Amino acid sequence: MSRRLSEVFAQTKSANRAALIGYLPAGFPTPDASVELMNAMIDAGVDAIEVGLPYSDPLMDGADIQFAVDAALSAGTTTDVVLDVVRRLDGERAAILVMSYWNPIERYGVERFAVALAAAGGNGVITPDLTPEEAGPWLAATKANEIDRIFLVAPSSTDDRIVTVVNNTSGFVYAASTMGVTGARSQVGAGAQGLVARARLATDLPIAVGLGVSTGAQAHEVAAYSDGVIVGSAFVRCIRQAADLPAALAAVRNFAGELAEGVHR
Amino acid sequence: MTTVSTAAVSGHYGPYGGRFVPEALTAALDELDAAFRSAIVDPNFIARLTELERSYTGRPSPLTRADRFAAHCGGARVYLKREDLNHTGSHKINNAIGQALLTQRMGKTRMIAETGAGQHGVATATAAALLGLECTVFMGEEDTRRQALNVVRMQLLGAEVFSVTAGSRTLKDAINEAMRDWVSTVERTHYVLGTVTGPAPFPEIVRYFQSVVGREARKQIQEAEGRLPDAVIACVGGGSNAMGLFSGFIDDPSVQLRGYEAGGDGVETGRHAARFAAGSPGVLHGTRTYVMQDEWGQTIASHSISAGLDYPGVGPEHSWLHDTGRATYEPINDDEAMEAFALLSRTEGIIPAIETAHALAGAMRVGRELGSDAVLLLNLSGRGDKDVATAARWFGIGAPEGIEMSEGR
């Protein structure tokens, strides 16, 4: 297990707030710019960065992230580039996670990826299309390299499934707030709070809520019952709407600041 | 009705298959698995399925001996399993009706489907109309253009056709979009996957509903020849028509299983859909199987004149049959397929689907290889009406004045 994530959650808990976890795809809009943008998020108070590994078939993602990963792939963002982005992030001030669909990791080599990520300073990996049943070699590789492996629970997960998932998870549990794909929504799924409550019965791990959070007010609402708030598409949208990189940096800083206020209880 | 798949152990076929999906879909896949397993031991379900196969689909489909075409296959005796004569014109209806009945059994009111050539979309729209279910079909924009006739058919049947503009705008992107819809609407929606791929239990379910092809064909060929064929032959996109036919003969070691994938412009050009000739094991659309991918695991867009074979993955059981050597797979280029398309049309009076033409070109190879004593059985998986405009352009046939030949460009 990486100690970095448990440190982050211990710190935020003692500060009476939820951790703020921000997602951007590596390489969007370019590899260099993505490093600047993610470090700007850290400057503005993000506690953990989720570095997206761009994949050609992102079937859990909505339109904003699809657009961003297409752009990142067009900009030449390979797995090695993603690892380089991880290396260049400010890991002193934030935990660094990778979020990846499974095929790029399997293709890179499960053990090789875990070793390379640890060497680059990464602390954990979120795998949205990998469930514990198919994860045998991944469980071993992450354990051997002290990488946290974060699986997801969903509103449709049965209580038995939740037990299986959390027993194979380390770092924190990712609770998908709604039945759907990524994307900013006007309301966070009503089932999120119940899901967090069900997951709490099964684990002492921190539980972070993702999918649909796009405002400081929503972050505040979710922080009231969870240990972490995950925001992705709304950051991508900030960047899509900006005229140039300086404007994008300003927008991302401003938005991360709003969210960092929001996660205080 | 049939046995389970050769190697289906908790949805795996050797190292292939499995379930690589968002956790949100796990419950729906478990529900589907339970509904499927209870249905196939329920005499009422089987009776309803069998009756629809008989009175609606038109089963059993005939077996046609094709002597004039066989003259071009080294003189071997060639039999065609006529899935083109099914209602809606292809084998796809077998699976669509089966899964529509499962949809009803689960108490769901809406079906979604992906489609490439449009045959599965038409079949699903048809089954939805028959059973009074809502239906949305996801189709890549590129495919809505080259299969414009089928888009209209689906709309006439009351389905909504969603044109997918993401990625390569073909079948793989339609599957992504269908999955996105499904995860958001799963409480009332069943995803009718059209081929033997995707997360478990889809490969097993689709194989089950298509196995009627192999079961009938095995009986028919024995009646006609007094023996089993030397080879059974099918085209392989996702691989459902092939798996349906192969399933009747997998346990007969004397029968060769021959699958033909799309070689497009030629495997050496990179513009093809030859997963076995040029792909490698990976994970795509919820299953581990042979995939066209680059060194980083990014999916490579496929290419074929046939929309139905234009897919960078393949069913996981085919990957297992490939690795074990039980079945062999070869690419057929666009030009070979179109030559066979023309040949069958002119020698037998049957215009095949361009997908099926790949199997016909394969039969010409196998026949020459095995010689005149051989008996070949080919799955004539679909009819070619939908491909008339593509074929006209390929062969440079002009339409008589006043006849519209456009594909909706």
XYZ file of C-alpha atoms in Angstrom:
674
model
C 0.000 0.000 0.000
C 1.126 3.537 -0.569
C 1.131 5.632 2.592
C 0.602 8.812 0.643
C -3.152 8.463 0.220
C -3.782 7.543 3.840
C -1.755 10.616 4.846
C -3.900 12.801 2.609
C -7.147 11.469 4.036
C -5.824 11.726 7.611
C -4.876 15.373 7.038
C -8.165 16.354 5.459
C -10.131 14.542 8.147
C -8.284 16.400 10.909
C -9.000 19.666 9.054
C -12.701 18.748 9.122
C -13.061 18.588 5.380
C -13.254 16.097 2.565
C -10.304 15.531 0.263
C -10.575 17.191 -3.134
C -9.558 14.922 -5.990
C -9.230 16.493 -9.438
C -9.058 14.642 -12.756
C -7.550 15.654 -16.064
C -6.378 13.473 -18.933
C -2.601 13.516 -19.367
C -1.756 15.163 -22.668
C -4.807 17.423 -22.827
C -4.473 19.745 -24.581
C -0.765 18.821 -24.871
C 1.520 16.883 -22.518
C 3.354 20.029 -21.327
C 0.153 22.004 -20.869
C -1.451 19.166 -18.934
C 1.435 19.239 -16.438
C 0.990 22.982 -15.968
C -2.760 22.635 -15.558
C -2.539 19.845 -13.015
C 0.125 21.642 -11.010
C -2.150 24.706 -11.056
C -4.907 22.529 -9.594
C -2.522 21.486 -6.816
C -1.590 25.164 -6.214
C -5.257 25.980 -5.782
C -5.880 23.307 -3.182
C -6.486 19.953 -4.864
C -5.356 17.164 -2.516
C -4.971 14.394 -5.048
C -4.638 14.412 -8.819
C -6.190 11.742 -10.980
C -4.087 11.602 -14.137
C -6.220 10.155 -16.914
C -4.499 7.712 -19.254
C -6.102 8.458 -22.627
C -7.746 5.453 -24.289
C -9.343 5.074 -27.692
C -12.577 3.517 -26.379
C -13.584 5.333 -23.169
C -16.958 3.698 -22.730
C -17.526 5.043 -19.230
C -16.927 8.656 -20.222
C -19.291 11.351 -21.397
C -18.748 13.923 -24.124
C -16.311 16.264 -22.321
C -13.795 13.610 -21.393
C -14.190 11.841 -24.743
C -13.245 15.097 -26.417
C -10.260 15.599 -24.123
C -8.829 12.097 -24.528
C -9.227 12.265 -28.298
C -7.218 15.491 -28.236
C -4.618 13.945 -25.940
C -4.217 10.906 -28.194
C -3.885 13.170 -31.225
C -1.178 15.061 -29.318
C 0.823 11.822 -29.054
C 0.054 10.891 -25.456
C 1.352 7.347 -25.021
C 1.596 5.433 -21.757
C 5.229 6.514 -21.457
C 4.133 10.146 -21.825
C 1.533 9.631 -19.092
C 4.234 8.283 -16.775
C 6.357 11.313 -17.597
C 3.452 13.612 -16.718
C 3.145 11.801 -13.375
C 6.863 12.344 -12.773
C 6.528 16.096 -13.394
C 3.641 16.708 -10.989
C 4.162 18.174 -7.546
C 3.921 14.965 -5.552
C 5.058 16.745 -2.393
C 1.813 18.649 -2.131
C -0.671 16.145 -3.574
C -1.123 12.417 -3.979
C -0.757 11.351 -7.610
C -3.104 8.738 -9.020
C -3.604 7.348 -12.502
C -7.026 6.500 -13.862
C -6.877 4.013 -16.726
C -9.049 1.643 -18.639
C -7.586 -1.810 -18.377
C -6.257 -2.582 -21.853
C -3.417 -0.017 -21.918
C -2.109 -1.375 -18.592
C -2.386 -4.983 -19.728
C -0.647 -4.116 -22.986
C 2.155 -2.244 -21.202
C 2.611 -5.230 -18.906
C 0.868 -5.384 -15.544
C 4.014 -5.735 -13.449
C 5.990 -3.368 -15.656
C 3.321 -0.681 -15.319
C 3.211 -0.956 -11.529
C 7.012 -0.708 -11.321
C 7.168 2.248 -13.708
C 4.375 4.111 -11.942
C 5.988 3.677 -8.544
C 9.300 4.890 -9.985
C 7.550 7.949 -11.438
C 6.141 8.837 -8.036
C 2.580 7.616 -8.587
C 0.649 6.481 -5.540
C -2.373 4.641 -6.869
C -4.456 3.568 -9.845
C -8.196 3.763 -10.480
C -9.409 1.122 -12.945
C -13.017 1.809 -13.993
C -13.465 -1.290 -16.160
C -11.572 -3.760 -14.009
C -13.410 -5.604 -11.261
C -11.633 -7.688 -8.600
C -12.656 -10.961 -10.250
C -10.446 -10.256 -13.274
C -7.657 -8.547 -11.366
C -5.462 -11.419 -10.147
C -2.051 -10.309 -11.515
C -2.910 -6.669 -10.797
C -3.544 -7.384 -7.116
C -0.074 -8.918 -6.856
C 1.723 -6.223 -8.848
C 0.183 -3.305 -6.970
C 0.901 -4.926 -3.624
C 4.526 -5.639 -4.524
C 5.072 -2.040 -5.639
C 3.113 -0.253 -2.903
C 0.601 1.182 -5.327
C -2.940 1.693 -4.090
C -5.551 0.011 -6.266
C -8.883 1.720 -6.306
C -11.965 -0.158 -7.466
C -15.434 1.311 -7.814
C -18.767 0.680 -6.176
C -21.989 1.784 -7.858
C -25.591 2.361 -6.781
C -26.468 -0.998 -8.355
C -23.806 -2.903 -6.384
C -25.326 -5.411 -4.004
C -24.084 -5.466 -0.420
C -22.201 -8.683 -1.209
C -20.533 -7.035 -4.182
C -19.533 -4.057 -2.069
C -17.766 -6.403 0.348
C -15.879 -8.064 -2.517
C -14.866 -4.709 -3.974
C -13.735 -3.024 -0.765
C -11.814 -6.090 0.370
C -9.679 -5.795 -2.745
C -9.340 -2.010 -2.616
C -6.714 0.092 -0.894
C -6.276 3.837 -0.443
C -9.929 4.757 -0.803
C -13.138 3.411 -2.284
C -14.481 5.209 -5.361
C -18.256 5.506 -5.086
C -19.922 6.283 -8.421
C -22.701 8.684 -7.486
C -25.043 7.754 -10.256
C -25.792 5.095 -12.837
C -24.186 6.707 -15.833
C -21.057 7.995 -17.495
C -18.790 10.864 -16.465
C -20.080 14.378 -16.990
C -21.081 17.492 -15.124
C -24.651 17.274 -13.858
C -26.920 19.818 -12.282
C -27.547 17.426 -9.402
C -25.381 14.776 -7.827
C -27.135 11.424 -7.863
C -29.601 11.026 -5.015
C -28.328 7.488 -4.475
C -24.817 8.640 -3.602
C -25.406 9.185 0.082
C -27.062 5.794 0.502
C -24.250 4.107 -1.368
C -21.643 5.728 0.866
C -23.595 4.586 3.909
C -23.731 1.014 2.606
C -20.024 1.042 1.819
C -19.216 2.333 5.322
C -20.755 -0.819 6.769
C -18.223 -2.848 4.811
C -14.981 -0.927 5.262
C -12.993 1.570 7.292
C -11.330 2.886 4.137
C -12.089 6.476 3.134
C -14.884 6.752 0.567
C -14.761 9.337 -2.198
C -17.691 10.214 -4.445
C -17.326 10.845 -8.159
C -19.487 11.429 -11.258
C -21.414 14.632 -11.750
C -19.868 17.065 -9.260
C -19.375 20.408 -10.992
C -19.809 23.251 -8.458
C -18.499 24.299 -5.060
C -22.008 23.930 -3.670
C -22.249 20.323 -4.894
C -18.790 19.627 -3.459
C -19.986 20.961 -0.120
C -23.084 18.792 -0.210
C -21.071 15.643 -1.008
C -18.341 16.505 1.552
C -20.982 16.336 4.275
C -21.267 12.551 3.985
C -18.092 11.397 2.195
C -14.334 11.535 2.712
C -13.466 12.764 -0.754
C -14.990 14.602 -3.687
C -13.864 13.712 -7.199
C -14.252 16.254 -10.013
C -13.265 15.578 -13.622
C -15.484 16.649 -16.498
C -16.025 20.115 -15.021
C -12.257 20.743 -15.097
C -12.135 19.579 -18.697
C -14.965 21.951 -19.507
C -13.057 24.885 -17.955
C -10.203 24.164 -20.331
C -12.397 23.602 -23.391
C -14.068 26.949 -22.812
C -10.814 28.878 -22.361
C -9.356 30.815 -25.279
C -5.730 29.899 -24.600
C -3.485 28.247 -22.034
C -3.147 31.266 -19.697
C -6.929 31.585 -19.648
C -7.267 27.851 -19.012
C -4.779 28.021 -16.140
C -6.683 30.908 -14.587
C -10.019 29.132 -15.005
C -8.722 25.888 -13.519
C -7.140 27.722 -10.536
C -10.296 29.645 -9.917
C -12.528 26.567 -10.147
C -10.224 24.407 -7.994
C -10.273 27.197 -5.410
C -14.074 27.220 -5.408
C -14.160 23.449 -4.925
C -11.489 23.586 -2.189
C -13.722 26.007 -0.292
C -16.680 23.742 -0.888
C -15.148 20.606 0.631
C -14.930 22.216 4.079
C -17.679 20.902 6.294
C -31.641 -27.452 -26.741
C -27.874 -27.266 -26.767
C -24.878 -27.668 -24.559
C -22.957 -24.791 -23.075
C -19.910 -23.481 -24.887
C -16.791 -25.591 -25.283
C -14.785 -23.867 -22.618
C -17.169 -21.542 -20.862
C -16.042 -21.705 -17.261
C -17.503 -18.706 -15.457
C -17.544 -16.865 -18.764
C -13.956 -17.654 -19.701
C -12.609 -19.531 -22.700
C -9.102 -20.427 -21.693
C -7.470 -17.023 -21.114
C -10.196 -15.230 -23.106
C -13.597 -13.818 -22.269
C -14.481 -12.617 -18.791
C -16.056 -9.337 -17.764
C -14.238 -6.031 -18.040
C -17.011 -3.559 -17.345
C -17.842 -0.712 -15.011
C -19.053 -1.985 -11.666
C -22.405 -0.322 -12.386
C -23.109 -3.008 -15.017
C -22.195 -5.981 -12.862
C -25.653 -6.273 -11.345
C -27.316 -6.145 -14.764
C -25.006 -8.827 -16.132
C -25.728 -11.019 -13.113
C -29.456 -10.471 -13.616
C -29.125 -11.360 -17.294
C -27.100 -14.452 -16.471
C -29.741 -15.657 -14.023
C -32.597 -14.916 -16.435
C -30.817 -16.768 -19.252
C -30.065 -19.833 -17.142
C -33.608 -20.102 -15.852
C -35.083 -19.501 -19.314
C -33.212 -22.304 -21.058
C -34.539 -24.888 -18.645
C -38.071 -23.472 -18.750
C -40.220 -25.509 -21.159
C -42.533 -22.522 -21.697
C -39.662 -20.283 -22.775
C -38.275 -22.924 -25.114
C -41.705 -23.567 -26.574
C -42.254 -19.863 -27.257
C -38.801 -19.499 -28.817
C -39.240 -22.595 -30.966
C -42.668 -21.482 -32.126
C -41.386 -18.039 -33.148
C -38.462 -19.651 -34.952
C -40.927 -21.783 -36.907
C -43.813 -19.454 -37.597
C -42.101 -16.043 -37.634
C -38.466 -16.491 -38.642
C -39.293 -19.333 -41.026
C -37.068 -22.013 -39.579
C -35.670 -24.436 -40.365
C -33.814 -22.611 -43.075
C -33.119 -24.811 -46.113
C -29.837 -26.350 -47.130
C -29.130 -25.667 -50.797
C -26.657 -27.661 -52.862
C -24.759 -25.197 -55.058
C -23.282 -27.183 -57.951
C -22.620 -24.357 -60.406
C -20.815 -22.348 -57.737
C -19.010 -25.516 -56.592
C -17.413 -25.826 -60.027
C -15.261 -22.890 -58.901
C -14.398 -24.619 -55.618
C -12.199 -27.391 -56.989
C -15.278 -29.485 -57.745
C -16.060 -30.107 -54.096
C -19.719 -30.523 -53.170
C -20.861 -27.251 -51.631
C -23.933 -26.776 -49.469
C -25.313 -23.421 -48.396
C -27.148 -23.039 -45.093
C -29.711 -20.466 -46.133
C -29.861 -17.991 -43.267
C -30.475 -15.348 -45.930
C -34.008 -16.738 -46.228
C -34.879 -15.944 -42.622
C -37.284 -13.115 -41.938
C -35.236 -9.870 -42.111
C -32.666 -11.554 -44.324
C -29.915 -12.816 -42.079
C -29.012 -15.014 -39.123
C -29.250 -12.004 -36.787
C -32.962 -12.568 -36.137
C -32.185 -15.826 -34.270
C -30.406 -13.939 -31.504
C -32.619 -10.870 -31.556
C -35.799 -12.843 -30.913
C -34.124 -14.884 -28.196
C -32.859 -11.818 -26.375
C -36.168 -9.980 -26.873
C -37.869 -12.849 -25.046
C -35.256 -12.528 -22.283
C -35.987 -8.793 -22.127
C -39.645 -9.545 -21.490
C -38.725 -12.202 -18.974
C -36.691 -9.649 -17.006
C -39.631 -7.231 -17.051
C -37.752 -4.629 -19.076
C -39.523 -2.495 -21.649
C -36.739 -1.114 -23.818
C -34.044 -2.698 -25.965
C -30.926 -1.076 -27.329
C -28.559 -2.519 -29.886
C -25.423 -1.658 -31.798
C -25.241 -2.367 -35.474
C -22.622 -2.294 -38.193
C -24.178 -3.461 -41.437
C -27.591 -2.786 -39.981
C -28.686 -6.432 -39.995
C -28.610 -6.777 -36.232
C -30.275 -3.397 -35.858
C -33.058 -4.420 -38.218
C -33.451 -7.762 -36.447
C -33.663 -6.095 -33.037
C -36.085 -3.434 -34.297
C -38.193 -6.249 -35.743
C -38.242 -8.239 -32.514
C -39.075 -5.056 -30.603
C -42.029 -4.366 -32.888
C -43.212 -7.951 -32.554
C -43.147 -7.896 -28.758
C -44.173 -4.275 -28.246
C -40.874 -3.040 -26.812
C -39.153 0.314 -27.275
C -35.999 0.165 -29.361
C -32.982 2.400 -29.951
C -30.211 1.337 -32.315
C -26.717 2.841 -32.221
C -24.938 2.959 -35.559
C -21.708 4.645 -36.596
C -22.254 7.610 -38.872
C -20.001 6.024 -41.503
C -22.216 2.924 -41.450
C -25.484 4.871 -41.635
C -24.146 6.207 -44.906
C -23.037 2.928 -46.461
C -26.086 1.015 -45.142
C -28.703 3.710 -45.667
C -31.368 1.202 -46.672
C -31.202 -0.530 -43.305
C -31.474 2.795 -41.470
C -34.807 3.381 -43.164
C -35.937 -0.175 -42.430
C -35.253 0.313 -38.707
C -37.147 3.583 -38.693
C -40.086 1.997 -40.493
C -40.123 -0.660 -37.786
C -40.525 2.033 -35.160
C -36.972 2.119 -33.823
C -34.961 5.228 -33.115
C -31.592 5.198 -34.921
C -28.828 7.100 -33.155
C -25.989 8.086 -35.488
C -22.678 7.891 -33.591
C -20.109 10.517 -34.530
C -17.416 9.592 -31.987
C -14.113 7.934 -32.866
C -13.986 6.062 -36.164
C -17.778 6.354 -36.560
C -18.196 2.620 -37.127
C -19.273 -0.459 -35.200
C -16.799 -0.173 -32.334
C -17.969 3.347 -31.565
C -21.596 2.257 -31.771
C -20.842 -0.353 -29.093
C -19.204 2.306 -26.873
C -22.289 4.482 -27.201
C -24.669 1.601 -26.545
C -22.728 0.757 -23.364
C -22.971 4.398 -22.253
C -26.718 4.363 -22.785
C -27.054 1.031 -21.030
C -25.229 2.050 -17.868
C -27.546 5.061 -17.593
C -30.847 3.260 -18.292
C -30.160 -0.286 -17.162
C -33.173 -0.553 -14.887
C -35.614 -0.647 -17.781
C -33.300 -1.394 -20.689
C -31.734 -4.588 -22.005
C -28.736 -4.309 -24.269
C -29.217 -6.800 -27.099
C -25.609 -7.398 -28.048
C -25.567 -8.715 -31.579
C -22.565 -10.950 -31.634
C -20.611 -13.452 -29.568
C -18.470 -10.875 -27.820
C -18.773 -8.439 -24.927
C -18.770 -9.208 -21.213
C -19.965 -12.587 -19.940
C -22.609 -13.909 -20.331
C -23.159 -12.287 -23.762
C -20.850 -14.571 -25.784
C -22.566 -17.624 -24.359
C -26.100 -16.225 -24.788
C -25.601 -15.217 -28.415
C -23.961 -18.559 -29.198
C -26.924 -20.338 -27.624
C -29.500 -18.523 -29.746
C -27.404 -18.978 -32.917
C -26.689 -22.655 -32.284
C -29.960 -23.504 -34.029
C -28.024 -22.929 -37.270
C -25.453 -25.633 -36.544
C -28.014 -28.021 -35.126
C -30.231 -27.843 -38.208
C -27.300 -27.912 -40.616
C -25.777 -30.994 -39.017
C -29.023 -32.921 -39.482
C -29.583 -31.606 -43.013
C -26.112 -32.414 -44.307
C -26.322 -35.940 -42.910
C -29.638 -36.408 -44.686
C -28.176 -35.096 -47.936
C -24.776 -36.784 -47.874
C -25.080 -39.563 -45.331
C -22.055 -38.191 -43.582
C -20.573 -35.138 -41.917
C -18.951 -32.418 -44.039
C -15.193 -32.122 -44.344
C -15.262 -28.454 -43.533
C -17.766 -25.910 -42.249
C -17.158 -22.362 -43.401
C -18.303 -18.944 -42.231
C -17.304 -15.304 -42.244
C -16.203 -13.853 -38.919
C -16.844 -10.283 -37.833
C -17.743 -10.563 -34.161
C -18.374 -14.169 -35.103
C -21.993 -15.013 -34.312
C -22.933 -16.731 -37.557
C -19.684 -18.673 -37.448
C -20.211 -19.702 -33.839
C -23.770 -20.744 -34.613
C -22.602 -23.048 -37.389
C -19.398 -24.232 -35.679
C -21.279 -25.146 -32.500
C -22.926 -28.030 -34.351
C -19.572 -29.543 -35.297
C -17.031 -28.594 -32.609
C -17.181 -32.056 -31.104
C -16.606 -33.753 -34.467
C -12.821 -33.800 -34.894
C -13.083 -34.820 -38.553
C -14.864 -31.574 -39.435
C -12.596 -28.610 -40.090
C -13.848 -25.260 -38.803
C -12.854 -22.465 -41.182
C -13.457 -18.796 -40.424
C -12.818 -15.875 -42.766
C -12.167 -12.373 -41.525
C -11.975 -9.181 -43.550
C -8.616 -8.554 -45.204
C -9.827 -5.183 -46.510
C -7.275 -3.683 -48.889
C -4.822 -6.389 -47.816
C -3.315 -7.182 -44.423
C -0.005 -5.643 -45.536
C -1.698 -2.258 -46.152
C -2.882 -1.903 -42.560
C -6.396 -1.240 -43.893
C -8.197 -4.408 -42.829
C -10.106 -6.098 -40.011
C -7.845 -9.158 -39.679
C -7.698 -9.659 -35.928
C -6.112 -13.085 -36.096
C -3.701 -12.292 -38.920
C -2.569 -8.950 -37.480
C -3.990 -8.473 -33.977
C -2.988 -9.632 -30.512
C -4.729 -10.569 -27.272
C -6.167 -7.585 -25.402
C -9.329 -6.306 -23.778
C -12.020 -4.570 -25.798
C -15.706 -4.018 -25.079
C -15.696 -5.986 -21.893
C -13.908 -9.134 -22.991
C -10.362 -10.420 -23.438
C -9.867 -11.521 -27.026
C -7.812 -10.833 -30.156
C -7.858 -7.105 -30.828
C -6.366 -4.812 -33.447
C -4.281 -2.556 -31.236
C -1.075 -0.572 -31.305
C 1.914 -1.074 -29.020
C 0.188 1.025 -26.325
C -3.071 -0.894 -26.317
C -5.014 1.737 -28.249
C -7.551 0.208 -30.601
C -6.653 0.508 -34.274
C -9.574 1.387 -36.522
C -10.520 -1.485 -38.793
C -11.390 -1.319 -42.471
C -13.511 -3.473 -44.733
C -15.870 -3.019 -47.650
C -18.254 -4.989 -45.452
C -19.685 -2.962 -42.578
C -20.567 -6.150 -40.716
C -16.966 -7.374 -40.610
C -15.485 -3.942 -39.939
C -14.705 -4.489 -36.270
C -11.343 -4.543 -34.463
C -12.294 -7.276 -31.979
C -13.754 -10.777 -32.254
C -15.687 -13.114 -29.968
C -13.530 -14.639 -27.218
C -14.487 -18.229 -28.002
C -13.084 -17.741 -31.507
C -9.815 -16.622 -29.930
C -9.755 -19.819 -27.933
C -10.630 -21.974 -30.981
C -7.831 -20.162 -32.820
C -5.190 -20.722 -30.156
C -6.103 -24.350 -29.638
C -6.015 -24.962 -33.385
C -9.578 -26.311 -33.429
C -10.574 -23.634 -35.934
C -8.488 -21.784 -38.504
C -9.007 -18.199 -39.587
C -7.763 -16.450 -42.712
C -8.278 -12.983 -44.156
C -10.155 -12.424 -47.428
C -9.472 -9.121 -49.165
C -12.222 -6.859 -50.497
C -11.501 -7.805 -54.113
C -11.647 -11.568 -53.487
C -14.891 -11.129 -51.574
C -16.475 -9.083 -54.350
C -15.404 -11.646 -56.945
C -17.161 -14.358 -54.931
C -20.167 -12.045 -54.485
C -20.522 -11.760 -58.249
C -19.875 -15.440 -58.795
C -22.604 -16.684 -56.469
C -25.052 -14.180 -57.921
C -24.416 -15.429 -61.467
C -23.994 -19.150 -60.826
C -26.735 -19.754 -58.279
C -29.083 -16.794 -58.530
C -28.389 -15.824 -54.934
C -27.095 -12.332 -54.135
C -25.240 -12.714 -50.837
C -24.407 -10.113 -48.234
C -20.868 -8.803 -48.709
C -20.042 -10.230 -45.281
C -21.101 -13.663 -46.497
C -19.101 -13.192 -49.702
C -15.955 -13.496 -47.572
C -17.050 -17.010 -46.593
C -17.793 -17.817 -50.228
C -14.281 -16.766 -51.226
C -13.045 -18.945 -48.378
C -15.002 -21.903 -49.755
C -13.303 -21.434 -53.123
C -9.931 -21.758 -51.364
C -10.937 -24.712 -49.204
C -12.491 -26.568 -52.132
C -9.346 -26.251 -54.206
C -7.333 -27.414 -51.221
C -9.473 -30.440 -50.315
C -10.399 -31.542 -53.842
C -13.468 -32.949 -55.535
C -14.336 -35.575 -52.922
C -14.796 -32.938 -50.265
C -18.127 -31.864 -48.837
C -18.235 -28.230 -47.748
C -20.953 -26.601 -45.674
C -21.113 -22.823 -45.720
C -23.258 -20.492 -43.674
C -24.962 -18.198 -46.156
C -25.471 -15.765 -43.328
C -27.305 -12.967 -45.116
C -28.738 -11.670 -48.347
C -27.214 -8.841 -50.308
C -30.106 -6.448 -50.905
C -28.582 -3.949 -48.467
C -25.327 -4.039 -50.436
C -26.684 -3.340 -53.892
C -25.451 0.259 -54.004
C -21.970 -0.687 -52.760
C -21.765 -3.497 -55.305
C -23.000 -1.256 -58.116
C -20.227 1.182 -57.368
C -17.615 -1.561 -57.052
C -18.542 -3.140 -60.379
C -19.188 0.181 -62.121
C -22.790 -0.693 -62.868
C -24.791 2.409 -63.706
C -28.415 2.653 -62.742
C -30.908 3.013 -65.572
C -32.193 6.529 -65.934
C -34.634 7.580 -63.251
C -33.471 5.064 -60.632
C -31.905 6.491 -57.515
C -28.768 4.574 -56.475
C -27.400 6.921 -53.874
C -26.581 5.761 -50.364
C -27.689 8.974 -48.821
C -24.391 10.793 -49.210
